[in-house]
Coordinates of C-alpha atoms and ligand atoms in Angstrom, one line a residue:
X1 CA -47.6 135.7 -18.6
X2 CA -51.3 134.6 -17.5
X3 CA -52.1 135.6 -14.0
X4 CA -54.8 133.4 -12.0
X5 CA -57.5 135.2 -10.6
X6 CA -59.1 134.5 -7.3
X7 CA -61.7 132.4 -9.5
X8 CA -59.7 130.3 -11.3
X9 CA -59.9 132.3 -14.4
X10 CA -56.4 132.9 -16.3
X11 CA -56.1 136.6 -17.0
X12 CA -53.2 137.4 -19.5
X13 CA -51.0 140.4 -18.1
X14 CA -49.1 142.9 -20.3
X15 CA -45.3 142.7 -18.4
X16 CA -44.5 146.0 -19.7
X17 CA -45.8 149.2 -19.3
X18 CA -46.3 151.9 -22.2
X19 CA -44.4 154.7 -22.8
X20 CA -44.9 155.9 -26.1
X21 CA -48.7 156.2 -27.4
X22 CA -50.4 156.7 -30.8
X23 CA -53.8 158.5 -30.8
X24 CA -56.5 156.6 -32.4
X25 CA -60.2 157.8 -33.9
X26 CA -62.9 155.4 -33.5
X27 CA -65.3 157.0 -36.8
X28 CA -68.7 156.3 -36.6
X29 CA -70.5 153.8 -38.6
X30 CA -71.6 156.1 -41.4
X31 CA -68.5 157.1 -42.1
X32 CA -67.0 153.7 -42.0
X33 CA -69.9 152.4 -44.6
X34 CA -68.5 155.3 -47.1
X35 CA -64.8 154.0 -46.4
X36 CA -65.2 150.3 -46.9
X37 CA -67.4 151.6 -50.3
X38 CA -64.2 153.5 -51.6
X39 CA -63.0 151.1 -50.7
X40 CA -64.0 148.3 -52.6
X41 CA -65.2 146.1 -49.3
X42 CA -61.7 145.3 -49.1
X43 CA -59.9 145.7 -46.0
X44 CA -56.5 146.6 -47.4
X45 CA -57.6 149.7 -49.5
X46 CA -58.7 151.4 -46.1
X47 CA -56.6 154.2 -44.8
X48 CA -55.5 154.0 -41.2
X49 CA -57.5 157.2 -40.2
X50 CA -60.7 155.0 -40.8
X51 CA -59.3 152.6 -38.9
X52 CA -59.8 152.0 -34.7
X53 CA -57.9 148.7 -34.2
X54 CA -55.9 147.4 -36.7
X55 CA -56.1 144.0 -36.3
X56 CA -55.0 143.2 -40.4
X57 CA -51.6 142.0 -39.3
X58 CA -49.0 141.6 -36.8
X59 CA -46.6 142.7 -39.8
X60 CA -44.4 145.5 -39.1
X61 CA -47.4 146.5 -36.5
X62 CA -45.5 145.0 -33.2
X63 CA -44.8 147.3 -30.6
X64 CA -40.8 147.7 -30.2
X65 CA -39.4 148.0 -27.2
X66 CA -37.0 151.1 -25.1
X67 CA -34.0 149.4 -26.1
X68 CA -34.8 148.4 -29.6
X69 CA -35.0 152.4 -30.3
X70 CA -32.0 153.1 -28.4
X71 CA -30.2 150.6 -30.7
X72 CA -31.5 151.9 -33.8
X73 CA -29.7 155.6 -32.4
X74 CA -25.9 153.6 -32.4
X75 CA -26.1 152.5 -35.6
X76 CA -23.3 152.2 -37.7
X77 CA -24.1 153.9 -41.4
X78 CA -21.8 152.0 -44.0
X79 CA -22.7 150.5 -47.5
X80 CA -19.9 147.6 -46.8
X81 CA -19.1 146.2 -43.7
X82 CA -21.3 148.0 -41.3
X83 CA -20.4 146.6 -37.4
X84 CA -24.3 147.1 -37.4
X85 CA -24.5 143.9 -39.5
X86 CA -22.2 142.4 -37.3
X87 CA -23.9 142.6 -34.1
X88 CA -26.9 141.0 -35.9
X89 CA -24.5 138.4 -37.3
X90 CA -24.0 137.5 -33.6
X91 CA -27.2 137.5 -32.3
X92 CA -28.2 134.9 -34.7
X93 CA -25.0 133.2 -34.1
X94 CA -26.0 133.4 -30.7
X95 CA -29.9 132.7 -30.6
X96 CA -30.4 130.6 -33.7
X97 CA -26.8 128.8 -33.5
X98 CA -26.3 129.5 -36.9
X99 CA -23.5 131.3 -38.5
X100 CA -24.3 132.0 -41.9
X101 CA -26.3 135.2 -42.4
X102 CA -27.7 137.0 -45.5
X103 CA -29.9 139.5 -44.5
X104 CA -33.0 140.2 -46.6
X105 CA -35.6 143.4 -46.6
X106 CA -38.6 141.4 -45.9
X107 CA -39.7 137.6 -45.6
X108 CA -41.0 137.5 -48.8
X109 CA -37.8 138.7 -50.2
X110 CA -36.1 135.7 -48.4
X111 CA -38.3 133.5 -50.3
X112 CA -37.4 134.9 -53.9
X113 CA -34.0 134.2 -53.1
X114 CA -34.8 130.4 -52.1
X115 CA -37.6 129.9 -55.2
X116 CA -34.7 131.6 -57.4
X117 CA -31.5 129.3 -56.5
X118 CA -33.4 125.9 -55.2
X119 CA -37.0 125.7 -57.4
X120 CA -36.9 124.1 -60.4
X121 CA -39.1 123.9 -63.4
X122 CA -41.0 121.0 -62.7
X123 CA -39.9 120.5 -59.0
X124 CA -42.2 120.3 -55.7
X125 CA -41.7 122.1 -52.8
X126 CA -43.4 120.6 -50.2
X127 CA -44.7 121.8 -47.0
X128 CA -46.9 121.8 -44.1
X129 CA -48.9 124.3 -45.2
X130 CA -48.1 127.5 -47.9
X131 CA -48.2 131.1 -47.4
X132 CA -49.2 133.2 -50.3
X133 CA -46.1 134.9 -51.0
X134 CA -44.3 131.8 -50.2
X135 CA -46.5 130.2 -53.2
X136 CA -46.3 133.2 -55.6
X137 CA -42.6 133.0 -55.7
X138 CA -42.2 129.3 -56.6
X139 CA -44.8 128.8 -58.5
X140 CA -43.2 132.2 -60.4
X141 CA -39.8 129.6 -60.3
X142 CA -41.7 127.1 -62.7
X143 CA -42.1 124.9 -59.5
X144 CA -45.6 123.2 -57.5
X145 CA -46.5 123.5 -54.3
X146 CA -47.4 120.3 -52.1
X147 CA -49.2 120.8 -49.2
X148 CA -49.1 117.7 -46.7
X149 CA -51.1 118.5 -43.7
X150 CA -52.9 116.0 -41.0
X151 CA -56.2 115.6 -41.2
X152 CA -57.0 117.3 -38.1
X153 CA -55.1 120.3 -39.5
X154 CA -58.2 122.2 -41.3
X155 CA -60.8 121.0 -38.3
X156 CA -61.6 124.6 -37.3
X157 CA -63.2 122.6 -34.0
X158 CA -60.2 120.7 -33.2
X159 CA -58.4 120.2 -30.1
X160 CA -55.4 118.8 -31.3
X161 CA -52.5 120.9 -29.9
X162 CA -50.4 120.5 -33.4
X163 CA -52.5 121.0 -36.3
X164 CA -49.4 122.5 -37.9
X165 CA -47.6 119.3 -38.0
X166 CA -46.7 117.7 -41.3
X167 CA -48.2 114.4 -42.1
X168 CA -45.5 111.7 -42.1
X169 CA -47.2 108.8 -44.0
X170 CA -48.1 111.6 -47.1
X171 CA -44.1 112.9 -47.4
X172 CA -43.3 109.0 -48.0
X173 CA -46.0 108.9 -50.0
X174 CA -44.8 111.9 -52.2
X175 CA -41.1 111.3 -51.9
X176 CA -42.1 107.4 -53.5
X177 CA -44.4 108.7 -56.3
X178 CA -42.5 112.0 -57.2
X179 CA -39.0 111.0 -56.6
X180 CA -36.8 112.6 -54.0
X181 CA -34.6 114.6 -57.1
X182 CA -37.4 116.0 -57.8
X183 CA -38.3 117.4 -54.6
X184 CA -36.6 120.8 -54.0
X185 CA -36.8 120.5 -50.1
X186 CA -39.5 120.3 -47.5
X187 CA -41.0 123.7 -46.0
X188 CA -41.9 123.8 -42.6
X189 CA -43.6 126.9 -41.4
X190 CA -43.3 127.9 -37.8
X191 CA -47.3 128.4 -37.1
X192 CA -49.2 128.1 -40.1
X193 CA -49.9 131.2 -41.0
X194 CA -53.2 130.5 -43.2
X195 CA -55.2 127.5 -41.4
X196 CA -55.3 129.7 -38.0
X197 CA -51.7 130.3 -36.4
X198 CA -51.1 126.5 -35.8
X199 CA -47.9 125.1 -34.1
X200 CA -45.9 122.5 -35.1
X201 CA -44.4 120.1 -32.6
X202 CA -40.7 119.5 -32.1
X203 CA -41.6 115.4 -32.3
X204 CA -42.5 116.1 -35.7
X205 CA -40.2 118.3 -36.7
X206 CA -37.8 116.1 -36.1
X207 CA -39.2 113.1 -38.1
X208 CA -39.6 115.5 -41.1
X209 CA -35.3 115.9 -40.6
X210 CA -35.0 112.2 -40.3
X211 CA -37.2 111.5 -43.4
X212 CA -35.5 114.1 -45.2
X213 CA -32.4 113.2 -44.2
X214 CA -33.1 109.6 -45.5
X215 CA -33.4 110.9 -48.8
X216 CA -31.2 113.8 -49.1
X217 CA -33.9 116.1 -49.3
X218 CA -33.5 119.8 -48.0
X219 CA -35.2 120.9 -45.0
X220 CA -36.3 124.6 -44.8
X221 CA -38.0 126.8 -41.6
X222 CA -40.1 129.3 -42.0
X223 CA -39.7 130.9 -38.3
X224 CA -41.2 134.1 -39.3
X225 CA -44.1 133.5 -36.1
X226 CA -40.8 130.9 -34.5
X227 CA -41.0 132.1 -30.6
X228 CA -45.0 131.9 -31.1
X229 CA -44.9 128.1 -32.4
X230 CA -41.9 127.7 -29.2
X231 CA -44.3 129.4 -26.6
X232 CA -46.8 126.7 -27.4
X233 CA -44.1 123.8 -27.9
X234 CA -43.6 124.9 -24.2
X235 CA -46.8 124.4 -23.0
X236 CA -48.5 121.7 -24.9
X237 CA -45.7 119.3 -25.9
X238 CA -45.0 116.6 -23.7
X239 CA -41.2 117.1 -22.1
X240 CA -40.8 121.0 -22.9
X241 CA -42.9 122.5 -19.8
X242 CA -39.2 123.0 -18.4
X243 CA -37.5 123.9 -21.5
X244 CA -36.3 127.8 -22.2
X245 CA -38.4 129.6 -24.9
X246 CA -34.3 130.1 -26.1
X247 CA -33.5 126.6 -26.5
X248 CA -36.7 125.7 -28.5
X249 CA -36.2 128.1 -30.6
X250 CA -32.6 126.7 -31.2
X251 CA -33.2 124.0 -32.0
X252 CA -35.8 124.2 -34.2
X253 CA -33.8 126.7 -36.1
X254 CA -30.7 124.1 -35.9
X255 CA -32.7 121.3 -37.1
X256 CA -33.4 123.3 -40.8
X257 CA -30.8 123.2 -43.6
X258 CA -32.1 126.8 -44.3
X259 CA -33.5 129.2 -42.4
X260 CA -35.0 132.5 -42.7
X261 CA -37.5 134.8 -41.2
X262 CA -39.9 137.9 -41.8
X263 CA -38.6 140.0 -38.8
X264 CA -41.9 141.9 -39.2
X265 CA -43.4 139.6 -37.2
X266 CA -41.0 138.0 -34.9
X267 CA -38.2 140.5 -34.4
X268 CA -40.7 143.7 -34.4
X269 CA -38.9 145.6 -36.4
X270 CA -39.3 146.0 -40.8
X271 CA -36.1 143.1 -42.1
X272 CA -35.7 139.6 -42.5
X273 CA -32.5 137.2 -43.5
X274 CA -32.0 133.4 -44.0
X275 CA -29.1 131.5 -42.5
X276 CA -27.7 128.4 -42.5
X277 CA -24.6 126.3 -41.3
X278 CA -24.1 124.8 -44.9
X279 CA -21.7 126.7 -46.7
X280 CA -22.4 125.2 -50.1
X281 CA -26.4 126.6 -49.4
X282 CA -24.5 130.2 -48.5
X283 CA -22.7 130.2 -51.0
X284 CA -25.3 129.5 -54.1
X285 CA -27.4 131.8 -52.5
X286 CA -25.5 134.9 -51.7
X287 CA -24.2 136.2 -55.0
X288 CA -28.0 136.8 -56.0
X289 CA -27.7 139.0 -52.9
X290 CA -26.9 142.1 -54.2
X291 CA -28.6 141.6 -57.3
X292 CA -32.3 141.5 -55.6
X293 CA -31.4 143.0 -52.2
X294 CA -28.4 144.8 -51.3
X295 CA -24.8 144.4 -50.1
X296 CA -24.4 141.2 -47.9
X297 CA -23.8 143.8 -44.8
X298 CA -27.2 145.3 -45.1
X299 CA -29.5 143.6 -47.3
X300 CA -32.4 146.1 -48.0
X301 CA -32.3 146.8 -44.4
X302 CA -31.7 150.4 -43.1
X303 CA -28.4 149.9 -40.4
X304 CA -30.5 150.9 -37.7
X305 CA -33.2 148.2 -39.0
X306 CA -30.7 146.0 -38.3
X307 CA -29.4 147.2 -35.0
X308 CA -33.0 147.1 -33.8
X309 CA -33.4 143.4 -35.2
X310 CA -30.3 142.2 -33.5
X311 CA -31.4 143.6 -30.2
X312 CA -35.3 141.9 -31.1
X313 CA -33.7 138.8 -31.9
X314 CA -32.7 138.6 -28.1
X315 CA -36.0 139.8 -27.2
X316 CA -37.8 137.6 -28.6
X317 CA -36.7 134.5 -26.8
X318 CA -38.0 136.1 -23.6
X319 CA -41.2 134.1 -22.4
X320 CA -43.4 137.2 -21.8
X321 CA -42.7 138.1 -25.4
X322 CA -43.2 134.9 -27.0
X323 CA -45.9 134.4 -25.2
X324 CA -47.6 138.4 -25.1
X325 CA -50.0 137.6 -27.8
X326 CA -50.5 134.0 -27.7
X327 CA -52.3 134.5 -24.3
X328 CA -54.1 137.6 -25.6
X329 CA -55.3 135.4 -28.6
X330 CA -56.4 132.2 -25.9
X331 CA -58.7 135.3 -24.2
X332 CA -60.1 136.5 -27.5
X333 CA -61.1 132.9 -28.8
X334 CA -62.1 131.9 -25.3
X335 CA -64.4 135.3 -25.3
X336 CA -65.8 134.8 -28.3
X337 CA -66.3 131.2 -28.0
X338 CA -68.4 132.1 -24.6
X339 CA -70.5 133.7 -26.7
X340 CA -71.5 131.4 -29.3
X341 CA -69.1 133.0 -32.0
X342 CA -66.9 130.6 -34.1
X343 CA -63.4 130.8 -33.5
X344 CA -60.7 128.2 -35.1
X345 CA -59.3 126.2 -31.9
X346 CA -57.1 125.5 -30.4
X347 CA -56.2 128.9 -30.5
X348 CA -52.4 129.3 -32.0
X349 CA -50.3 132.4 -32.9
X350 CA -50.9 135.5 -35.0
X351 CA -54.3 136.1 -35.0
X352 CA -58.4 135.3 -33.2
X353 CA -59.3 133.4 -36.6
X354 CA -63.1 133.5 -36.8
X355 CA -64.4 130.7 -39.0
X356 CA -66.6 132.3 -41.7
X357 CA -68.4 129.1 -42.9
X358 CA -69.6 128.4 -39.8
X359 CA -70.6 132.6 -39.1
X360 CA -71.8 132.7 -42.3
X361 CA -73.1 129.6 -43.4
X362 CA -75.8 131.2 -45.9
X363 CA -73.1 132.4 -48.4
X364 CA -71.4 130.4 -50.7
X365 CA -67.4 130.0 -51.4
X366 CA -67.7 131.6 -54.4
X367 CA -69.4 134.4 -52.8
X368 CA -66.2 134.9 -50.5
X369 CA -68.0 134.8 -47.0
X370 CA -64.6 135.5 -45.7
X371 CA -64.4 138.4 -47.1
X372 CA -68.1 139.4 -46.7
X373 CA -67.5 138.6 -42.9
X374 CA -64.0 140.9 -42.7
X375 CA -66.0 143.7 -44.3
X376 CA -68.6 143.9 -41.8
X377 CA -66.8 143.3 -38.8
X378 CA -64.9 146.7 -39.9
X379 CA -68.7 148.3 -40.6
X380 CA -69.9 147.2 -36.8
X381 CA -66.5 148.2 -34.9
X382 CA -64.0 149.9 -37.4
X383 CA -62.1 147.0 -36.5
X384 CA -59.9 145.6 -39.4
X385 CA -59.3 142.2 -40.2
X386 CA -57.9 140.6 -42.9
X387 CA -59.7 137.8 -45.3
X388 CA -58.3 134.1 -45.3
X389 CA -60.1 132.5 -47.6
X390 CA -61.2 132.2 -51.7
X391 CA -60.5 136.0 -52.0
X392 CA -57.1 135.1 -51.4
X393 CA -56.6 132.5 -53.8
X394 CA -56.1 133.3 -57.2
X395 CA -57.8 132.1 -60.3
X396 CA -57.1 128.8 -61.6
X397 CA -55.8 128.6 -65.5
X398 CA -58.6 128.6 -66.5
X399 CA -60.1 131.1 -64.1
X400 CA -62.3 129.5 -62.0
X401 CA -62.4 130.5 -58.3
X402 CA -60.1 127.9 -56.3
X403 CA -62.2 127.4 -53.4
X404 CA -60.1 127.8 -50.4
X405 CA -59.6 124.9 -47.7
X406 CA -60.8 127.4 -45.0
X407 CA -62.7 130.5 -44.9
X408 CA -61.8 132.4 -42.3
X409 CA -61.7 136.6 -40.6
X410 CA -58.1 136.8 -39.2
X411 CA -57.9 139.6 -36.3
X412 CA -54.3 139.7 -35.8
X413 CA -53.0 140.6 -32.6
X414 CA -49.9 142.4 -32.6
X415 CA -47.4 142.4 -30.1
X416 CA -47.9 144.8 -27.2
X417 CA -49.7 146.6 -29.0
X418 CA -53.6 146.5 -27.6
X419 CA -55.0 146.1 -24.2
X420 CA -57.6 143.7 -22.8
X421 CA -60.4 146.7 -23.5
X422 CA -59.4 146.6 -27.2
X423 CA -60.1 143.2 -26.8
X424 CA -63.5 143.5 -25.1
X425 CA -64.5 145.7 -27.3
X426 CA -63.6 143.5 -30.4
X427 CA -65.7 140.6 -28.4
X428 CA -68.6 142.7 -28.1
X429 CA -69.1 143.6 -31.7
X430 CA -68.6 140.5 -33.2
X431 CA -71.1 139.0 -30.8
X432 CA -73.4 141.7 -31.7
X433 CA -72.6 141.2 -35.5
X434 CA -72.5 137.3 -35.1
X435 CA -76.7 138.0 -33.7
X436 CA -76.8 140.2 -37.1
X437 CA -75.6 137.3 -39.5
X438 CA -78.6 137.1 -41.6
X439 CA -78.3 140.4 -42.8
X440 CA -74.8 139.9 -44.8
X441 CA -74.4 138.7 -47.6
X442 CA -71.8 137.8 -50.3
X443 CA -69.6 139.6 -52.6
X444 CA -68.7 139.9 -56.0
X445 CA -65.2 141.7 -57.5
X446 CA -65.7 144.5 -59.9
X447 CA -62.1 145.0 -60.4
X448 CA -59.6 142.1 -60.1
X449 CA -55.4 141.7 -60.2
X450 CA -54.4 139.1 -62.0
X451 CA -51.6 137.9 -58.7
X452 CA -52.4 137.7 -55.2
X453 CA -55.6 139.2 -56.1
X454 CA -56.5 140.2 -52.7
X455 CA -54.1 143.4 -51.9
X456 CA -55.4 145.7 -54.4
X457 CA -59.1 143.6 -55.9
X458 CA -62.3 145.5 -55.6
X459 CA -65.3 144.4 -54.8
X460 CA -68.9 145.1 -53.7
X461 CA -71.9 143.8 -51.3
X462 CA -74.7 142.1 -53.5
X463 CA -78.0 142.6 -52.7
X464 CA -76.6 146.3 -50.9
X465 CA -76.3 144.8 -47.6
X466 CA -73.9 147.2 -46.6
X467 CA -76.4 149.7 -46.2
X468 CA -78.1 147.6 -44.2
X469 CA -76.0 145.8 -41.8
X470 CA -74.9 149.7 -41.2
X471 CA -78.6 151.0 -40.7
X472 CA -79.3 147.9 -38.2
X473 CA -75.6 149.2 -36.1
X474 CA -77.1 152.7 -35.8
X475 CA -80.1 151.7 -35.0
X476 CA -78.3 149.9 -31.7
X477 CA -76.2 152.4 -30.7
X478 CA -76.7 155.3 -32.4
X479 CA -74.9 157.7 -34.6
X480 CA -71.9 158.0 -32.8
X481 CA -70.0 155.0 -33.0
Ligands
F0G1 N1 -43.8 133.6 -44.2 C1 -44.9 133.7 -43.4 C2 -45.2 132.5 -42.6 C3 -45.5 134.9 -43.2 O1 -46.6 135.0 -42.4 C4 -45.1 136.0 -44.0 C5 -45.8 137.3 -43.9 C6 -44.1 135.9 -44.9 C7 -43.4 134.7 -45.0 C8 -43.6 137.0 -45.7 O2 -42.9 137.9 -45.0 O3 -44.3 140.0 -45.2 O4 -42.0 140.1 -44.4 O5 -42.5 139.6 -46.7 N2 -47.0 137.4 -43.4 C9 -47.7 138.7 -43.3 C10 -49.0 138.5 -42.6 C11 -47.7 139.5 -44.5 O6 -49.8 139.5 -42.6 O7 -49.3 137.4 -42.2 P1 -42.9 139.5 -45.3

């Protein structure tokens, strides 16, 4: 919920109160330069004592709420027909109006189930925009991935509300020249998670399900960021202002002929499941169940994973949760962009995506300014980000760099989890580090996976400018932060 202030401004106002705290180190810079260096100026092989906001993901980072933990104490322990399941079972029933549930341990795992029974060898999955797991499993199923976008959609200086909608004229176009039989389905993704948390709107989504319909094409939602993409169907589509957060997210989960979720993200608690209404989908799916996952009653999930999901699912159809970090994120970019920083706007869900081409314009793609940026941001404020950009692609067969569409420093904002000093803070290094630009520089892997390259690749600073940008940060505020 924003607040106005007696000058207009629109504060955003944390409608909950903490009870439970985690203690948190900010280290100072030199040790920070010796981290990211063991590191291999990648911000995923830093340990969390290094670490003073995390800001790599909202991931299984959300703050749960009281009654979340109480439900995880009620749980009901069984291998086979756990009531805890069941309770979920409802709550999707109940929230999502759909009544066929296969619960998964994670998002990702949801998708290897989907890439295994509905990607072909040869086939397309098309899609608003991909994720990289979503990618790495059916591109691992022999299929492609076709990414139909609007044009608007990678405009970091945009302010079209929906640059997560899915470009009508281009799925006709594809449908014609590849043949509807050879499209698996049609992937919508509730905020696009890469291109800067962007919503879809409801108007679209609907004309992707009448297209797809047309052509007996399969329609499947991502709403692993869902009550995010409803909070802002809410307030910038035309006819929702009055709408529940409950019944957005209804029927954009009604609309899909599958569905399924990282409940990471939205349901704040480690799980995720897909379900449908079509039997004949829950059917070809679910005997691959307990091959990759688990028994249909628990799915890779612990029971009292599940309890706590069923009781997030509810949660997370209340406006003040939907919309906790939205509104934090509108302050962040609004902050930053105050200060001359470049932000990606509109502002979406997720994450503050700052826009590394345009903070970093000196270094080329193929010098991952991205991940350049995501390093120093950590070096100047033990802040960690996460890179969106060439680092995150993988080689092509050949193994050339695949430039990516977008360069960007995502600083995730997790549910509930910081408070509006975090945030000031955040905006007061990057401003600091954005009047620093000149001295970072690019990077250059030294040790590099061969799949989704950047979890575990390695790289380092060329030209030293570690050193640097950390001897400049010192020199400003000394040795002790
Ligand atoms: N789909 C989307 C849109 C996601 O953002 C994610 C995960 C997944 C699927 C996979 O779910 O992690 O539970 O296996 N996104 C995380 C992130 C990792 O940091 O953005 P998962």
């Amino acid at each position: 919920m924003n607040i106005r202030l007696a000058d207009g401004r629109l504060l955003p106002m944390e409608m909950h109160q903490v009870k439970i705290v985690q203690k948190k180190e900010l280290v100072p810079c030199g040790r920070r330069l010796q981290a990211i260096e063991e590191g291999g100026y990648n911000t995923f092989l830093l340990r969390t004592r290094d670490v003073f906001l995390d800001m790599l993901t909202d991931s299984g980072t959300n703050a749960m709420s009281d009654r979340q933990l109480g439900a995880m104490m009620v749980s009901d322990d069984a291998y086979a027909g756990s009531e805890s399941f069941f309770r979920l079972k409802d709550a999707i029933e109940e929230v999502f109006g759909l009544k066929y549930v296969l619960p998964v341990h994670q998002g990702r795992a949801a998708e290897n189930l989907i890439a295994k029974v509905f990607v072909k060898p040869g086939f397309t999955a098309a899609m608003n925009y991909h994720f990289t797991t979503t990618k790495a499993h059916f591109e691992l199923a022999g299929g492609s991935v076709l990414e139909i976008y609007t044009d608007e959609a990678l405009n970091t200086r945009s302010t079209v509300p929906f640059k997560g909608n899915l470009d009508l004229n281009k799925l006709e176009d594809a449908i014609r020249t590849r043949g509807a039989d050879k499209i698996s389905f049609v992937r919508m993704e509730a905020t696009t998670n890469l291109i800067g948390g962007q919503p879809f709107a409801l108007a679209n989504l609907k004309a992707v399900r009448d297209i797809t319909s047309r052509h007996g094409i399969m329609l499947v939602v991502d709403g692993s960021l869902i009550s995010e993409n409803a909070y802002l169907i809410k307030q910038r589509e035309i006819g929702y202002a009055d709408v529940s957060i409950r019944d957005i997210i209804r029927e954009i989960a009604t609309l899909a002929d599958v569905f399924y979720l990282s409940g990471r993200k939205s349901c704040c608690v480690r799980g995720g499941f897909i379900a449908t209404n079509n039997k004949d989908h829950y059917d070809a799916i679910m005997p691959w169940l307990p091959v990759y996952e688990g028994f249909l009653t628990y799915g890779g999930m612990s029971t009292k994973e599940i309890e706590a999901m069923a009781v997030g699912i509810h949660e997370m159809t209340d406006i003040d949760v939907a919309g906790s970090s939205v509104e934090f994120i509108r302050y962040f970019a609004e902050r930053l962009i105050e200060n001359g920083v470049p932000v990606v706007t509109p502002p979406g869900g997720l994450a503050c995506h700052v826009d590394a081409m345009r903070f970093l314009p000196h270094i080329p793609q193929i010098e991952y300014p991205a991940g350049a940026l995501a390093a120093a941001i950590y070096l100047s404020s033990g802040i960690r980000s996460m890179e969106r950009g060439t680092v995150s692609m993988d080689r092509d067969k050949d193994g050339n760099d695949v430039p990516s569409d977008l360069e960007l420093a995502r600083l995730a904002v997790p549910r509930r989890v910081y408070t509006l000093s975090h945030i000031e803070y955040a905006v007061d290094r990057l401003t600091w580090l954005f009047q620093h630009r000149d001295l970072v520089q690019g990077l250059r892997f030294v040790e590099e996976p061969p799949v989704l390259r950047f979890f575990f690749g390695k790289l380092e600073p060329l030209r030293g400018w570690g050193g640097r940008l950390a001897a400049a940060f010192r020199k400003d505020f000394g040795d002790g932060f």
